[in-house]
mmCIF file of C-alpha atoms in Angstrom:
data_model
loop_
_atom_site.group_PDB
_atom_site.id
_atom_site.type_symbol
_atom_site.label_atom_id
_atom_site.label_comp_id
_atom_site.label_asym_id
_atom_site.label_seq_id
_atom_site.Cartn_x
_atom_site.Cartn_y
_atom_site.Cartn_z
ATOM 1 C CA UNK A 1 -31.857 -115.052 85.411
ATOM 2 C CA UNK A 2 -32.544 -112.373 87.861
ATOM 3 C CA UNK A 3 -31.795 -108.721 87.162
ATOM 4 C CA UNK A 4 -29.902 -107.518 84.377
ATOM 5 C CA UNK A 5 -26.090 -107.011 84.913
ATOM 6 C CA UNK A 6 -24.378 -104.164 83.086
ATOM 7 C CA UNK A 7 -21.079 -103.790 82.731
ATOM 8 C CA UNK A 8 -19.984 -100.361 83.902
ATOM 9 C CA UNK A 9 -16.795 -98.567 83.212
ATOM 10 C CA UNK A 10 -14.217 -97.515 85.692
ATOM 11 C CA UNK A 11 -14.241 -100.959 87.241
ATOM 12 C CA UNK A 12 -17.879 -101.303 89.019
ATOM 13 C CA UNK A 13 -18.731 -103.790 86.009
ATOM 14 C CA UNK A 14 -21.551 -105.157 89.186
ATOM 15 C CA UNK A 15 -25.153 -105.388 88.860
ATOM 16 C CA UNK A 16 -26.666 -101.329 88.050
ATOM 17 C CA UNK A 17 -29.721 -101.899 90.738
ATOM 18 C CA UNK A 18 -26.674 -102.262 93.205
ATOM 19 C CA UNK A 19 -26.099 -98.385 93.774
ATOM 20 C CA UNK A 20 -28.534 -96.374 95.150
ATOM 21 C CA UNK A 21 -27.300 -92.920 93.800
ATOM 22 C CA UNK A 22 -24.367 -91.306 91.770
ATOM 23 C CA UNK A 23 -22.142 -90.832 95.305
ATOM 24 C CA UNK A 24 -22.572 -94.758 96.161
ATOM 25 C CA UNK A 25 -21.293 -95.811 92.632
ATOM 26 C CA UNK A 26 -18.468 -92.892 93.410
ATOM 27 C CA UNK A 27 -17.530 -94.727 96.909
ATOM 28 C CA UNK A 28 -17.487 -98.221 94.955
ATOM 29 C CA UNK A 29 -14.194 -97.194 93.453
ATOM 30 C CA UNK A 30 -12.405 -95.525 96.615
ATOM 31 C CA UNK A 31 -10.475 -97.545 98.240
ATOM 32 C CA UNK A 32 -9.422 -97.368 101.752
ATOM 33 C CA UNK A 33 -5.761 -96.224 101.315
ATOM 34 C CA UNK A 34 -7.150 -93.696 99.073
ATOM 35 C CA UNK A 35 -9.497 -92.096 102.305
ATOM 36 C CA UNK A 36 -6.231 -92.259 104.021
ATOM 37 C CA UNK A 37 -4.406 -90.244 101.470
ATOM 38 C CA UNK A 38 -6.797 -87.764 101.089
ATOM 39 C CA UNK A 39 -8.244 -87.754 104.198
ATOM 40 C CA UNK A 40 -11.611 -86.500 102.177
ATOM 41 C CA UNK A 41 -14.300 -88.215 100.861
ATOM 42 C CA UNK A 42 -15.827 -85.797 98.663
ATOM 43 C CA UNK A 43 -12.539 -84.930 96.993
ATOM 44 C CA UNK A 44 -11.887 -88.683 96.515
ATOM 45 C CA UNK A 45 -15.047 -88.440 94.907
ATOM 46 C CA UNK A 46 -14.109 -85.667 92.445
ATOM 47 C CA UNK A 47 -10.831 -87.634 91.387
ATOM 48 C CA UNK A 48 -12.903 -90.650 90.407
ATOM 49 C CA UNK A 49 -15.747 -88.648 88.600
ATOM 50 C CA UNK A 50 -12.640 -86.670 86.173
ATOM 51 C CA UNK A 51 -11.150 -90.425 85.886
ATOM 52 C CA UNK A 52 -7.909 -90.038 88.136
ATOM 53 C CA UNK A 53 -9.239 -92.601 90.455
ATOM 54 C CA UNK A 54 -10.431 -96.180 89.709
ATOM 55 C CA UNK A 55 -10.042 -98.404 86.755
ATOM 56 C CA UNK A 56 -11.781 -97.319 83.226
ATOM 57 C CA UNK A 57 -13.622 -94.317 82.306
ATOM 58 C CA UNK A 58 -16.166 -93.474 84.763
ATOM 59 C CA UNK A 59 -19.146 -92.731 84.188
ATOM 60 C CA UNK A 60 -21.038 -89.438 84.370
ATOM 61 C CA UNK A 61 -23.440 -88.642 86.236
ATOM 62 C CA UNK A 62 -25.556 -88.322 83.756
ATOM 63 C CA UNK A 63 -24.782 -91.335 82.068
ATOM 64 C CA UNK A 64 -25.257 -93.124 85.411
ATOM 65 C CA UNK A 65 -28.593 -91.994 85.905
ATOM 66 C CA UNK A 66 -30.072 -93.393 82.553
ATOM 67 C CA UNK A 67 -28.533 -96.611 82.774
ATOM 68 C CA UNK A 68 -29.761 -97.410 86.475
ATOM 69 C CA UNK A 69 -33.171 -95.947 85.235
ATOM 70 C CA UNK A 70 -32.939 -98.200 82.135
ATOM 71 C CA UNK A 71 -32.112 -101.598 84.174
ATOM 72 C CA UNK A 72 -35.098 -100.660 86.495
ATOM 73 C CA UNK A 73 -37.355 -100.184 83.663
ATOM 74 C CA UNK A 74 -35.729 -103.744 82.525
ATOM 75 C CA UNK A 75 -36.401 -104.987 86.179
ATOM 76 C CA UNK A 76 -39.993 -103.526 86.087
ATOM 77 C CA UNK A 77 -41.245 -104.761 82.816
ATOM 78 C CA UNK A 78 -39.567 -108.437 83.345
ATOM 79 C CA UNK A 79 -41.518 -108.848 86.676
ATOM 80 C CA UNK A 80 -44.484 -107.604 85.203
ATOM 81 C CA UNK A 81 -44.234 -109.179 81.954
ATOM 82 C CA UNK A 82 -46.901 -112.178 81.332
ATOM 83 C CA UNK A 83 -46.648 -115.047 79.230
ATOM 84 C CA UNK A 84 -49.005 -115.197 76.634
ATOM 85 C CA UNK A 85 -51.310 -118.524 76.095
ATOM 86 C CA UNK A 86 -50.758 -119.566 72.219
ATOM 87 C CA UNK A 87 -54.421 -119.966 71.869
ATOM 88 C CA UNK A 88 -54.311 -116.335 72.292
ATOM 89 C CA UNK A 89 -56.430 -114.655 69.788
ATOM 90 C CA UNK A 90 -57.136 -117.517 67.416
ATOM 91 C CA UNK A 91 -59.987 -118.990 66.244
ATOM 92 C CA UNK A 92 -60.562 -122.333 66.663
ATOM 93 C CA UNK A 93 -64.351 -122.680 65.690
ATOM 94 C CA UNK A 94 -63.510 -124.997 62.772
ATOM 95 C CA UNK A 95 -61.269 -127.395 65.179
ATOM 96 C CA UNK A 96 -62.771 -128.407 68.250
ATOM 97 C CA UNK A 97 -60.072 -130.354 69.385
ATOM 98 C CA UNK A 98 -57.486 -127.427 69.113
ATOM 99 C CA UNK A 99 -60.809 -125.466 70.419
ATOM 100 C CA UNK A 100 -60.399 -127.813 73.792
ATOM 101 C CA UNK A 101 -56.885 -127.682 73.983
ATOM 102 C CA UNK A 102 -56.754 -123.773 74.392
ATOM 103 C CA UNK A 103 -59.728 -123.961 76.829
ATOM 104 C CA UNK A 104 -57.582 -126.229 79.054
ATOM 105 C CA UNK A 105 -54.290 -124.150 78.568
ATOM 106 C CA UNK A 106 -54.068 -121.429 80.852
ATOM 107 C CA UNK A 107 -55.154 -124.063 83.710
ATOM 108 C CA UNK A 108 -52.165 -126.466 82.182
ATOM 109 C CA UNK A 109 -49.993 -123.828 82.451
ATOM 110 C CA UNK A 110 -50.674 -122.755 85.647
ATOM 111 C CA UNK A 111 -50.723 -126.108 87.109
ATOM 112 C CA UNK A 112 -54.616 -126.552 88.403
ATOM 113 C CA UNK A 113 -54.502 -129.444 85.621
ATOM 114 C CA UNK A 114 -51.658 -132.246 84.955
ATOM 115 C CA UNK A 115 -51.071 -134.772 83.062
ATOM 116 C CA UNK A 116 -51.668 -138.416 84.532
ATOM 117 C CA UNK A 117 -53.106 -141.598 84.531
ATOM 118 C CA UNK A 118 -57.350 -141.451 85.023
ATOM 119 C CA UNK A 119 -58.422 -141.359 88.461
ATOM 120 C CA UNK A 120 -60.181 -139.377 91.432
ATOM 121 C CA UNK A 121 -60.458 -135.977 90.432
ATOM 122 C CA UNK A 122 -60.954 -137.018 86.916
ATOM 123 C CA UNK A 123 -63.491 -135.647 84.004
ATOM 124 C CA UNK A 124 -63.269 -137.748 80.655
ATOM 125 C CA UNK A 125 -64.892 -135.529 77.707
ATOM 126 C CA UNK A 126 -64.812 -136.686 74.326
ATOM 127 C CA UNK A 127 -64.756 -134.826 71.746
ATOM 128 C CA UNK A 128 -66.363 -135.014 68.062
ATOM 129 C CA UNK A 129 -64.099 -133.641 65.248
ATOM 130 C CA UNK A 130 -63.483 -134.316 61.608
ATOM 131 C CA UNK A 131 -59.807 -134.403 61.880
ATOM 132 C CA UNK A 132 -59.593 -137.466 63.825
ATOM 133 C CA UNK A 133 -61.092 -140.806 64.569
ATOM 134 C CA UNK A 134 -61.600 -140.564 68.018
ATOM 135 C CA UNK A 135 -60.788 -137.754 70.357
ATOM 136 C CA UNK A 136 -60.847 -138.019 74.280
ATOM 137 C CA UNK A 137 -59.367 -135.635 76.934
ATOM 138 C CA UNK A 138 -58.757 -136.482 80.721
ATOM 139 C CA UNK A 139 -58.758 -133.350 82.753
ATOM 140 C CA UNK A 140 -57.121 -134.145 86.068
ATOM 141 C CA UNK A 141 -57.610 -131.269 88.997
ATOM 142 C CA UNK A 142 -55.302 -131.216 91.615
ATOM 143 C CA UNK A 143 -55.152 -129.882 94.656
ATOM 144 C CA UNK A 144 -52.841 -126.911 95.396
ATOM 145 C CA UNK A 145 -51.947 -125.063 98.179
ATOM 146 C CA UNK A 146 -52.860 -121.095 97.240
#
């Protein structure tokens, strides 16, 4: 899903990121006979800000302004958001299998280890727990292209 759409009033209902400023989301909603009525951008402007122009209520410009700042903030924090490992902050002293599992799952995750039949590139560790009979985990690197 790439960024977040909002659905704005007086007939832009596009993407918010898609106007640069207050006039651009104006100009969205003038139409080309209504330049050659007017003969006057800025007043065919004005007719679209008081809502004589253009589908809807428009929005003010105030109004504008903290919705595009709010999808950018939405943008921002969705690129910069990170996915946090499930081992994440838990204690797995007691467990070491669970204890191996979240050693190995940032790599998993990221792809530097898969999931496949033992081979080159291959480190068998087994592992002593209570829990279960016998525990042995195959850690295959592979080779990615950075």
């Amino acid at each position: 899903m790439g960024d977040e759409l909002i659905d704005l009033p007086g007939g832009a209902g596009d993407n918010m990121t898609e106007f640069t400023t207050f006039e651009d989301y104006l100009d969205s909603q003038i139409t080309p006979l209504d330049l050659y009525y007017l003969e006057d951008k800025e007043l065919a402007r004005q007719l679209v800000e008081l809502g004589y122009r253009g589908t809807g209520e428009p929005l003010k410009r105030e109004e504008f302004e903290s919705r595009k700042k709010a999808a950018e903030n939405f943008r921002l924090s969705k690129r910069l958001a990170t996915k946090v490992l499930a081992s994440h902050g838990r204690d797995f002293a007691r467990f070491p299998f669970l204890n191996a599992l979240a050693d190995r799952e940032e790599a998993n995750r990221n792809g530097k280890l898969t999931a496949s039949k033992p081979g080159d590139n291959t480190v068998r560790t087994p592992i002593d727990t209570e829990e279960h009979i016998q525990v042995v985990m195959y850690d295959h690197l592979t080779r990615r292209k950075s």
